[in-house]
Short mmCIF file of C-alpha atoms in Angstrom, two decimals:
data_model
loop_
_atom_site.label_atom_id
_atom_site.label_comp_id
_atom_site.label_asym_id
_atom_site.label_seq_id
_atom_site.Cartn_x
_atom_site.Cartn_y
_atom_site.Cartn_z
CA MET A 296 144.06 36.53 13.57
CA THR A 297 142.42 35.79 16.88
CA VAL A 298 139.46 33.33 16.65
CA ARG A 299 136.99 32.95 19.41
CA ARG A 300 134.65 29.92 19.99
CA SER A 301 131.00 30.52 20.84
CA THR A 302 129.78 28.85 23.96
CA ASP A 303 129.17 25.12 23.25
CA GLY A 304 129.27 25.82 19.51
CA PRO A 305 131.42 26.36 16.39
CA GLU A 306 134.27 28.77 16.07
CA ILE A 307 133.29 32.38 15.56
CA LEU A 308 134.50 33.59 12.17
CA PRO A 309 135.40 37.29 12.55
CA ALA A 310 133.72 39.85 10.28
CA ALA A 311 137.27 40.95 9.31
CA ALA A 312 137.98 37.50 8.01
CA ALA A 313 134.62 37.21 6.28
CA ARG A 314 135.20 40.60 4.61
CA ARG A 315 138.54 39.61 3.17
CA LEU A 316 137.30 36.25 1.94
CA LEU A 317 134.41 37.91 0.16
CA LEU A 318 136.60 40.63 -1.28
CA ALA A 319 138.94 37.86 -2.69
CA GLY A 320 135.94 35.76 -3.95
CA CYS A 321 134.63 38.84 -5.74
CA ALA A 322 138.06 39.52 -7.37
CA LEU A 323 138.46 42.78 -5.46
CA ASP A 324 141.56 41.90 -3.54
CA ARG A 325 144.03 43.02 -6.24
CA ALA A 326 144.88 45.88 -8.51
CA PRO A 327 142.95 46.08 -11.73
CA ALA A 328 144.70 44.24 -14.56
CA ARG A 329 144.77 45.47 -18.13
CA ALA A 330 141.73 44.18 -19.95
CA THR A 331 142.16 41.67 -22.84
CA LYS A 332 139.62 39.17 -24.20
CA ALA A 333 141.37 36.38 -22.28
CA ARG A 334 141.26 38.33 -19.00
CA VAL A 335 137.59 39.23 -19.44
CA ILE A 336 136.51 35.68 -19.82
CA ALA A 337 138.95 34.53 -17.01
CA LEU A 338 137.26 37.13 -14.73
CA VAL A 339 133.72 35.96 -15.68
CA ARG A 340 134.84 32.39 -14.91
CA GLU A 341 136.26 33.51 -11.54
CA LEU A 342 133.10 35.33 -10.55
CA GLY A 343 130.80 32.63 -12.14
CA PHE A 344 128.53 35.16 -13.73
CA VAL A 345 127.95 38.93 -14.05
CA GLN A 346 124.45 40.36 -13.67
CA VAL A 347 122.79 42.06 -16.53
CA ASP A 348 120.50 44.97 -16.06
CA SER A 349 118.60 47.14 -18.51
CA ILE A 350 119.02 50.48 -16.71
CA ASN A 351 121.66 52.58 -18.64
CA SER A 352 121.91 55.72 -16.58
CA VAL A 353 125.63 55.27 -16.18
CA GLU A 354 126.40 52.05 -18.14
CA ARG A 355 124.89 48.65 -18.18
CA ALA A 356 125.50 46.70 -14.96
CA HIS A 357 127.53 43.83 -16.37
CA HIS A 358 130.02 46.30 -18.03
CA LEU A 359 130.34 48.32 -14.78
CA ILE A 360 131.13 45.15 -12.90
CA LEU A 361 133.99 44.43 -15.30
CA HIS A 362 135.07 48.14 -15.36
CA ALA A 363 135.59 48.04 -11.59
CA ARG A 364 138.10 45.12 -11.95
CA LEU A 365 139.83 45.76 -15.24
CA ASP A 366 141.58 48.76 -16.70
CA GLY A 367 140.78 49.63 -20.30
CA TYR A 368 137.82 47.20 -20.51
CA GLN A 369 135.61 47.54 -23.58
CA PRO A 370 132.17 46.11 -23.87
CA ALA A 371 133.13 44.42 -27.19
CA GLN A 372 135.51 42.18 -25.20
CA LEU A 373 132.64 40.59 -23.36
CA THR A 374 130.46 40.47 -26.56
CA HIS A 375 133.17 38.46 -28.22
CA HIS A 376 132.67 35.71 -25.67
CA THR A 377 128.78 35.90 -25.66
CA GLU A 378 128.48 36.04 -29.51
CA THR A 379 131.52 34.64 -31.10
CA SER A 380 133.62 32.26 -28.85
CA ARG A 381 130.46 31.31 -26.96
CA HIS A 382 132.51 31.02 -23.79
CA ALA A 383 129.57 32.66 -21.88
CA PHE A 384 125.78 32.58 -22.34
CA GLU A 385 122.89 34.63 -20.98
CA HIS A 386 120.26 33.30 -18.61
CA TRP A 387 118.98 33.63 -15.10
CA THR A 388 120.85 33.23 -11.79
CA HIS A 389 119.21 35.36 -9.08
CA ASP A 390 118.52 37.73 -11.99
CA ALA A 391 119.45 37.93 -15.67
CA SER A 392 123.16 37.32 -16.03
CA VAL A 393 126.08 36.53 -18.32
CA ILE A 394 127.24 33.10 -17.16
CA ARG A 395 130.40 31.07 -17.85
CA SER A 396 129.46 28.47 -20.58
CA ASP A 397 130.79 25.36 -18.81
CA TRP A 398 128.05 25.78 -16.29
CA LEU A 399 125.32 25.08 -18.90
CA PRO A 400 124.77 21.50 -17.78
CA TRP A 401 123.50 22.69 -14.40
CA TRP A 402 120.99 25.02 -16.14
CA THR A 403 119.11 22.04 -17.58
CA HIS A 404 117.36 21.76 -14.16
CA ARG A 405 116.32 25.48 -14.36
CA PHE A 406 114.93 24.96 -17.89
CA GLU A 407 112.86 22.00 -16.72
CA ARG A 408 111.68 23.92 -13.74
CA SER A 409 110.94 27.07 -15.77
CA ARG A 410 108.85 25.16 -18.42
CA ALA A 411 106.74 23.53 -15.80
CA ARG A 412 106.17 26.87 -13.87
CA LEU A 413 105.48 29.01 -16.86
CA THR A 414 103.07 26.54 -18.42
CA GLN A 415 100.95 26.93 -15.29
CA SER A 416 101.52 30.64 -14.89
CA ALA A 417 98.34 32.72 -15.45
CA TRP A 418 100.50 35.84 -15.97
CA MET A 419 102.39 34.03 -18.84
CA ARG A 420 99.32 32.43 -20.24
CA GLU A 421 97.55 35.85 -20.41
CA ARG A 422 100.40 37.29 -22.44
CA LEU A 423 100.72 34.29 -24.70
CA GLY A 424 97.07 34.50 -25.48
CA ARG A 425 94.14 32.07 -25.92
CA ASN A 426 95.97 30.07 -28.56
CA TRP A 427 99.21 29.90 -26.68
CA LYS A 428 100.31 26.45 -27.92
CA LYS A 429 99.83 27.61 -31.48
CA THR A 430 101.77 30.81 -30.86
CA ILE A 431 104.76 29.00 -29.33
CA ALA A 432 104.83 26.58 -32.34
CA GLU A 433 104.72 29.48 -34.74
CA VAL A 434 107.67 31.23 -33.10
CA ARG A 435 109.63 27.91 -32.92
CA ARG A 436 109.03 27.39 -36.62
CA ALA A 437 110.05 30.89 -37.54
CA LEU A 438 113.38 30.58 -35.78
CA GLU A 439 114.00 27.26 -37.38
CA SER A 440 113.37 28.55 -40.82
CA ARG A 441 114.46 32.06 -40.70
CA GLY A 442 117.32 32.01 -38.23
CA PRO A 443 118.13 34.52 -35.46
CA LEU A 444 115.13 36.83 -34.83
CA ALA A 445 114.36 39.78 -32.46
CA THR A 446 110.81 40.42 -31.08
CA ARG A 447 110.30 43.36 -33.49
CA GLU A 448 110.48 40.92 -36.45
CA PHE A 449 107.20 39.29 -35.37
CA PRO A 450 103.85 40.88 -35.83
CA ARG A 451 102.60 42.86 -32.91
CA PRO A 452 98.86 43.11 -32.25
CA ALA A 453 97.06 45.53 -30.04
CA ARG A 454 99.14 46.28 -26.88
CA VAL A 455 98.84 43.71 -24.03
CA GLY A 456 99.06 44.90 -20.40
CA LYS A 457 100.05 48.23 -19.24
CA SER A 458 103.55 49.62 -19.42
CA GLU A 459 104.51 51.63 -16.30
CA ASP A 460 108.09 52.39 -16.80
CA ALA A 461 109.69 52.37 -20.21
CA SER A 462 113.16 52.54 -18.69
CA LYS A 463 113.14 48.82 -18.08
CA GLY A 464 112.19 47.89 -21.67
CA GLU A 465 113.87 46.82 -24.75
CA ALA A 466 113.33 48.10 -28.28
CA GLY A 467 110.71 50.80 -28.57
CA GLY A 468 110.58 51.52 -24.89
CA LYS A 469 108.27 48.67 -24.06
CA GLY A 470 108.26 47.32 -20.45
CA TRP A 471 108.83 43.70 -19.66
CA TRP A 472 105.21 43.51 -18.67
CA ASP A 473 104.16 44.86 -22.07
CA TRP A 474 104.75 41.70 -23.99
CA SER A 475 103.04 40.72 -27.22
CA PRO A 476 102.13 36.98 -27.59
CA HIS A 477 105.26 36.46 -29.75
CA LYS A 478 107.54 38.20 -27.22
CA ALA A 479 106.00 35.93 -24.55
CA ALA A 480 106.59 32.89 -26.66
CA LEU A 481 110.21 33.87 -27.23
CA GLU A 482 110.72 34.24 -23.51
CA PHE A 483 109.02 31.07 -22.72
CA LEU A 484 111.18 29.08 -25.10
CA TRP A 485 114.39 30.87 -23.80
CA ARG A 486 113.66 30.30 -20.14
CA SER A 487 112.86 26.66 -20.97
CA GLY A 488 116.04 26.12 -22.73
CA GLU A 489 114.72 25.51 -26.36
CA VAL A 490 115.89 28.98 -27.47
CA ALA A 491 119.09 30.93 -26.62
CA ILE A 492 120.17 34.50 -26.90
CA HIS A 493 122.18 34.57 -30.11
CA SER A 494 123.17 38.15 -29.89
CA ARG A 495 122.01 41.61 -29.01
CA ARG A 496 121.32 44.67 -31.17
CA GLY A 497 121.97 47.49 -28.63
CA PHE A 498 120.21 45.96 -25.75
CA GLU A 499 117.51 44.17 -27.67
CA LYS A 500 117.79 40.40 -27.54
CA VAL A 501 118.10 38.36 -30.72
CA TYR A 502 116.96 34.83 -30.30
CA ASP A 503 117.77 31.62 -32.04
CA ILE A 504 117.30 27.70 -31.61
CA ALA A 505 119.57 26.76 -28.73
CA ASP A 506 121.27 23.87 -30.67
CA ARG A 507 122.60 26.51 -33.11
CA VAL A 508 123.93 28.78 -30.43
CA HIS A 509 125.61 26.41 -28.03
CA GLY A 510 125.03 23.00 -29.32
CA PRO A 511 122.68 20.21 -27.96
CA LEU A 512 121.91 20.59 -24.36
CA PRO A 513 124.06 18.22 -22.27
CA GLU A 514 122.59 15.45 -20.21
CA GLN A 515 120.94 16.58 -16.98
CA PRO A 516 122.99 15.90 -13.94
CA ALA A 517 121.24 14.34 -10.91
CA ARG A 518 119.63 16.63 -8.42
CA GLU A 519 122.13 15.60 -5.69
CA GLU A 520 124.94 16.63 -8.03
CA LEU A 521 123.30 19.91 -8.75
CA ILE A 522 123.05 20.66 -4.92
CA ALA A 523 126.64 19.83 -4.35
CA TRP A 524 127.80 21.89 -7.23
CA ALA A 525 125.76 24.96 -6.32
CA CYS A 526 126.92 24.86 -2.67
CA ARG A 527 130.57 24.47 -3.56
CA ALA A 528 130.41 27.19 -6.21
CA ALA A 529 128.81 29.60 -3.60
CA ILE A 530 131.20 28.79 -0.75
CA GLU A 531 134.19 29.12 -3.13
CA ARG A 532 133.23 32.64 -3.98
CA LEU A 533 131.60 33.84 -0.75
CA GLY A 534 134.21 32.28 1.50
CA ALA A 535 131.74 32.14 4.30
CA ALA A 536 128.02 32.37 4.38
CA THR A 537 124.59 31.20 5.78
CA PRO A 538 122.69 28.46 4.03
CA ARG A 539 120.30 31.02 2.58
CA GLU A 540 123.16 33.04 1.17
CA ILE A 541 124.67 29.90 -0.26
CA ALA A 542 121.45 28.90 -1.92
CA HIS A 543 120.80 32.44 -3.23
CA PHE A 544 124.14 32.58 -5.03
CA VAL A 545 122.79 31.17 -8.15
CA TRP A 546 119.25 30.36 -7.10
CA ALA A 547 119.50 26.71 -8.18
CA VAL A 548 118.69 24.95 -4.98
CA THR A 549 116.49 25.76 -1.89
CA PRO A 550 117.91 27.02 1.45
CA ALA A 551 116.82 23.81 3.02
CA GLU A 552 118.80 21.78 0.40
CA ALA A 553 121.82 23.96 0.92
CA ASN A 554 121.59 23.63 4.78
CA ALA A 555 121.27 19.87 4.53
CA TRP A 556 124.25 19.56 2.15
CA CYS A 557 126.45 21.93 4.15
CA ALA A 558 125.68 19.99 7.50
CA LYS A 559 126.65 16.76 5.83
CA ALA A 560 129.77 18.28 4.12
CA ALA A 561 130.80 19.77 7.51
CA LYS A 562 130.57 16.40 9.23
CA GLN A 563 132.67 14.86 6.44
CA GLY A 564 135.37 17.49 6.85
CA GLU A 565 134.85 19.06 3.43
CA ILE A 566 133.83 22.51 4.78
CA ALA A 567 133.72 24.11 8.25
CA GLN A 568 130.65 24.90 10.35
CA VAL A 569 131.16 28.46 11.94
CA ALA A 570 129.34 31.20 13.67
CA LEU A 571 129.37 34.40 11.57
CA GLU A 572 130.22 37.55 13.54
CA ARG A 573 128.24 40.64 12.61
CA PRO A 574 129.48 43.55 14.62
CA LEU A 575 129.13 46.33 11.97
CA ASP A 576 125.41 46.28 11.36
CA GLY A 577 124.78 48.24 14.59
CA THR A 578 122.30 45.68 16.05
CA GLY A 579 124.48 43.90 18.51
CA ARG A 580 122.97 40.71 17.50
CA ALA A 581 124.65 37.26 18.16
CA PRO A 582 126.56 35.55 15.42
CA ARG A 583 124.64 33.70 12.77
CA PRO A 584 125.06 30.01 12.06
CA GLY A 585 126.90 29.46 8.80
CA PHE A 586 129.56 27.55 6.85
CA ALA A 587 132.93 28.39 5.45
CA ARG A 588 135.64 26.97 3.26
CA LEU A 589 137.61 24.42 5.27
CA ASP A 590 140.69 26.51 5.09
CA TRP A 591 139.10 29.81 5.99
CA LYS A 592 141.62 30.76 8.72
CA ARG A 593 144.75 30.24 6.57
CA ALA A 594 143.03 31.82 3.48
CA ALA A 595 141.84 34.90 5.34
CA SER A 596 145.29 35.46 6.83
CA ALA A 597 146.97 35.11 3.48
CA ILE A 598 144.71 37.66 1.74
CA GLU A 599 146.32 41.04 1.67
CA ILE A 600 144.11 43.96 0.41
CA ASP A 601 146.95 46.29 -0.19
CA ASP A 602 145.60 47.85 -3.44
CA ASP A 603 144.03 51.26 -2.77
CA THR A 604 142.69 52.00 -6.27
CA PRO A 605 139.42 53.82 -5.68
CA ARG A 606 136.67 52.08 -7.61
CA LEU A 607 132.96 52.72 -8.20
CA LEU A 608 130.82 49.56 -7.66
CA ALA A 609 127.40 48.90 -9.59
CA PRO A 610 124.39 48.42 -7.51
CA PHE A 611 124.42 44.87 -8.87
CA ASP A 612 128.05 44.20 -8.14
CA PRO A 613 128.57 40.75 -6.44
CA LEU A 614 129.91 42.54 -3.33
CA ILE A 615 126.87 44.81 -3.07
CA ARG A 616 123.91 42.57 -4.04
CA GLU A 617 123.24 41.04 -0.58
CA ARG A 618 122.34 44.25 1.39
CA ALA A 619 122.16 42.58 4.80
CA ARG A 620 125.61 40.96 4.33
CA LEU A 621 126.95 44.33 3.17
CA ALA A 622 125.65 46.03 6.34
CA GLU A 623 127.16 43.39 8.54
CA LEU A 624 130.65 43.04 7.00
CA PHE A 625 131.20 46.67 5.83
CA GLY A 626 128.79 48.73 8.07
CA PHE A 627 127.34 50.20 4.92
CA GLY A 628 123.63 50.44 4.40
CA TYR A 629 122.65 50.62 0.79
CA ARG A 630 119.35 50.77 -1.10
CA PHE A 631 118.89 50.92 -4.80
CA GLU A 632 116.53 53.85 -5.39
CA ALA A 633 115.75 53.84 -9.18
CA PHE A 634 112.26 52.52 -8.46
CA VAL A 635 111.69 54.67 -5.44
CA PRO A 636 109.58 57.79 -6.12
CA ALA A 637 111.85 60.73 -6.67
CA ALA A 638 110.53 62.68 -3.59
CA LYS A 639 111.25 59.67 -1.36
CA ARG A 640 114.86 59.05 -2.53
CA VAL A 641 117.56 59.65 0.08
CA HIS A 642 120.56 59.51 -2.21
CA GLY A 643 119.58 59.32 -5.77
CA TYR A 644 118.24 57.37 -8.82
CA TYR A 645 121.53 55.55 -9.47
CA THR A 646 124.13 55.73 -6.63
CA MET A 647 127.40 53.82 -6.70
CA PRO A 648 129.44 52.99 -3.53
CA VAL A 649 133.16 53.90 -3.48
CA LEU A 650 135.53 50.98 -2.59
CA VAL A 651 139.03 51.77 -1.33
CA GLY A 652 140.95 48.76 -0.12
CA GLU A 653 138.64 46.82 2.04
CA ARG A 654 136.32 49.74 3.07
CA LEU A 655 133.34 51.32 1.41
CA VAL A 656 134.16 55.02 2.12
CA ALA A 657 131.44 56.91 0.16
CA ARG A 658 128.64 56.89 -2.37
CA VAL A 659 127.95 59.11 -5.32
CA ASP A 660 124.87 60.14 -7.30
CA LEU A 661 125.93 60.14 -10.97
CA ALA A 662 124.81 59.68 -14.59
CA SER A 663 126.22 59.64 -18.08
CA ASP A 664 125.45 62.70 -20.19
CA ARG A 665 125.95 61.07 -23.56
CA ASP A 666 125.17 64.23 -25.58
CA ALA A 667 127.79 66.13 -23.75
CA GLY A 668 130.27 63.15 -23.48
CA THR A 669 130.53 63.47 -19.79
CA LEU A 670 130.04 61.47 -16.65
CA ARG A 671 128.24 63.91 -14.30
CA VAL A 672 128.48 63.46 -10.64
CA ASP A 673 125.91 65.58 -8.83
CA ARG A 674 126.37 64.58 -5.17
CA ALA A 675 128.65 62.65 -2.88
CA TRP A 676 128.01 61.20 0.60
CA LEU A 677 131.07 60.28 2.75
CA GLU A 678 130.77 57.47 5.34
CA ASP A 679 131.59 58.12 9.02
CA ARG A 680 135.37 58.42 9.02
CA THR A 681 135.51 56.65 12.42
CA ALA A 682 134.20 53.56 10.65
CA THR A 683 136.27 53.81 7.44
CA GLY A 684 139.48 55.15 9.03
CA HIS A 685 139.69 57.82 6.32
CA PRO A 686 139.70 61.55 7.02
CA ALA A 687 137.07 63.48 5.16
CA LYS A 688 139.64 65.23 2.84
CA ARG A 689 141.19 62.05 1.89
CA THR A 690 137.90 60.26 1.33
CA MET A 691 136.64 63.04 -0.94
CA ARG A 692 139.89 62.88 -2.96
CA ALA A 693 139.47 59.06 -3.22
CA THR A 694 135.94 59.62 -4.33
CA ARG A 695 136.88 61.95 -7.13
CA LEU A 696 139.67 59.60 -8.26
CA ALA A 697 137.08 56.62 -8.40
CA CYS A 698 134.86 58.89 -10.62
CA GLU A 699 137.76 59.98 -12.77
CA ARG A 700 138.73 56.38 -13.24
CA LEU A 701 135.20 55.33 -14.46
CA ALA A 702 134.94 58.44 -16.70
CA ASN A 703 138.26 57.42 -18.33
CA GLN A 704 136.97 53.84 -18.70
CA LEU A 705 133.77 55.06 -20.35
CA GLY A 706 135.72 57.53 -22.63
CA ALA A 707 134.00 60.43 -21.04
CA LYS A 708 134.97 63.69 -19.48
CA LEU A 709 134.27 63.95 -15.71
CA ASP A 710 131.78 66.79 -14.68
CA PHE A 711 132.33 66.55 -10.91
CA ARG A 712 129.76 68.91 -9.26
CA ALA A 713 129.60 67.08 -5.88
CA ALA A 714 130.26 68.60 -2.60
CA GLU A 715 130.23 66.50 0.51
CA SER A 716 126.72 65.74 1.62
#
C-alpha cells in the first residue's frame, strides 16, 4: 500500500485503507458465520451496540444488522441476551440501541446528564403535567410494588399532544410525541437510569426498577476516563475518523473533548494523526484532519475482503449511518426516505444498500408482506459499474442473491419484481 504525506503535515491515509478498516470494524470483512446465542452476543460486543428502530417495513433494524452478519439468525437469540442472560441492555447511544452490558458503567454519565436536561425540558414537563414530581413518584412506587409494567398498564387521561405518524409508535399506534404523563414519567426514569427495560411485548417496552434488571448501578468513572474510553472504543471500530466522528460514535463526549484527547494520545504515541483522503465523494476536496489506530498501515494491509456474499444493509447499519463518510469511502450517496413525503422520494420508503465484498453495488426498495409470507422487492438501482467494477448483469444477479438471502433469513418467499432502474 502506497502512503503519501501531505505537505508539511501528517501522512495521508488512503480511502481504500480507511474503507477496509471500517469494514473490519463493522464485522463485514468475513463470511457470515452460523448464528448461535454465543455468536450473537460476541457480535454485539464486537460492534459495541446495534441500533433499534421502530419501523418494521422489512424487519426491526437491530435484527437486520445481525441478519447481515450471521446466517440463520433468529431474533430470540438476541432477546435471550437482553431479557435472560442480561449480557446486553437497551439505552441510547446516537439513538436507541442494544448495548453490551459491560459498558453500563459509562452510561452513568448519560443518566446524570439526562436527568438534569429532562428536568429543565419544557417539552418533557408539558408531557409530565403540572404535578410532574407526583406523577414520577407514583410511577416509581407502582414499579416497586407491582413489578415490571408497560405503559398501557397505567391510566391514560385525555390525549396529550398531537400524533403525526403512528408508524413510529408503540402499542396502540401512539407516536413518541403522544405521551401520557405516566409514559413520560417512565421514559424520564429510564433515561435517567432509575428504571431499565425489563423486556418487550412485541415492540412495546416493559419497564422495571433498574436494580432488579441489571443490579445496582456501578460507581461513576471520572470524566477523563469516560473521554478516553469513548475515543478508544470509537477508533477501535472505525479504524480512522475525524474527532467529530469519534465523538458521535456513542455520543458520550463532545467533539472538542474527542479532539483534545486524540491530539494528546497522538503526541504520546497511542494513536496516529493522519490526513483522511476522500476521493470518492466527487468534490475534489483536500484530505480531512483525523486520527487512526496506531497500526493502521499494517492492519489495513492485513485485511482481506475476500468474501463476496451479497448482503442487504439496514439504513441504520453501522457502515451506513454516517452518510458523509459513506460517500467519501464508498462513493455511495444514501438518504433514508421513510419520513420524506412520498411524492419527493427518489428511491423509496425503505431502501437497503447491497454490499458485495468492499463495494456497495446497488440499492433496493423492498418490504415484507407478512400476510403473503413474502419479501417483496419492487425496484432496484445499480451503481455506476465503473465505480463498482461490476458489470450490470453481474450486479443484478448479486442484488437478487442478497434479497434471496434476507428472505431466507426471515423465513419468507422472495417476490422479486424489480428491474434495473
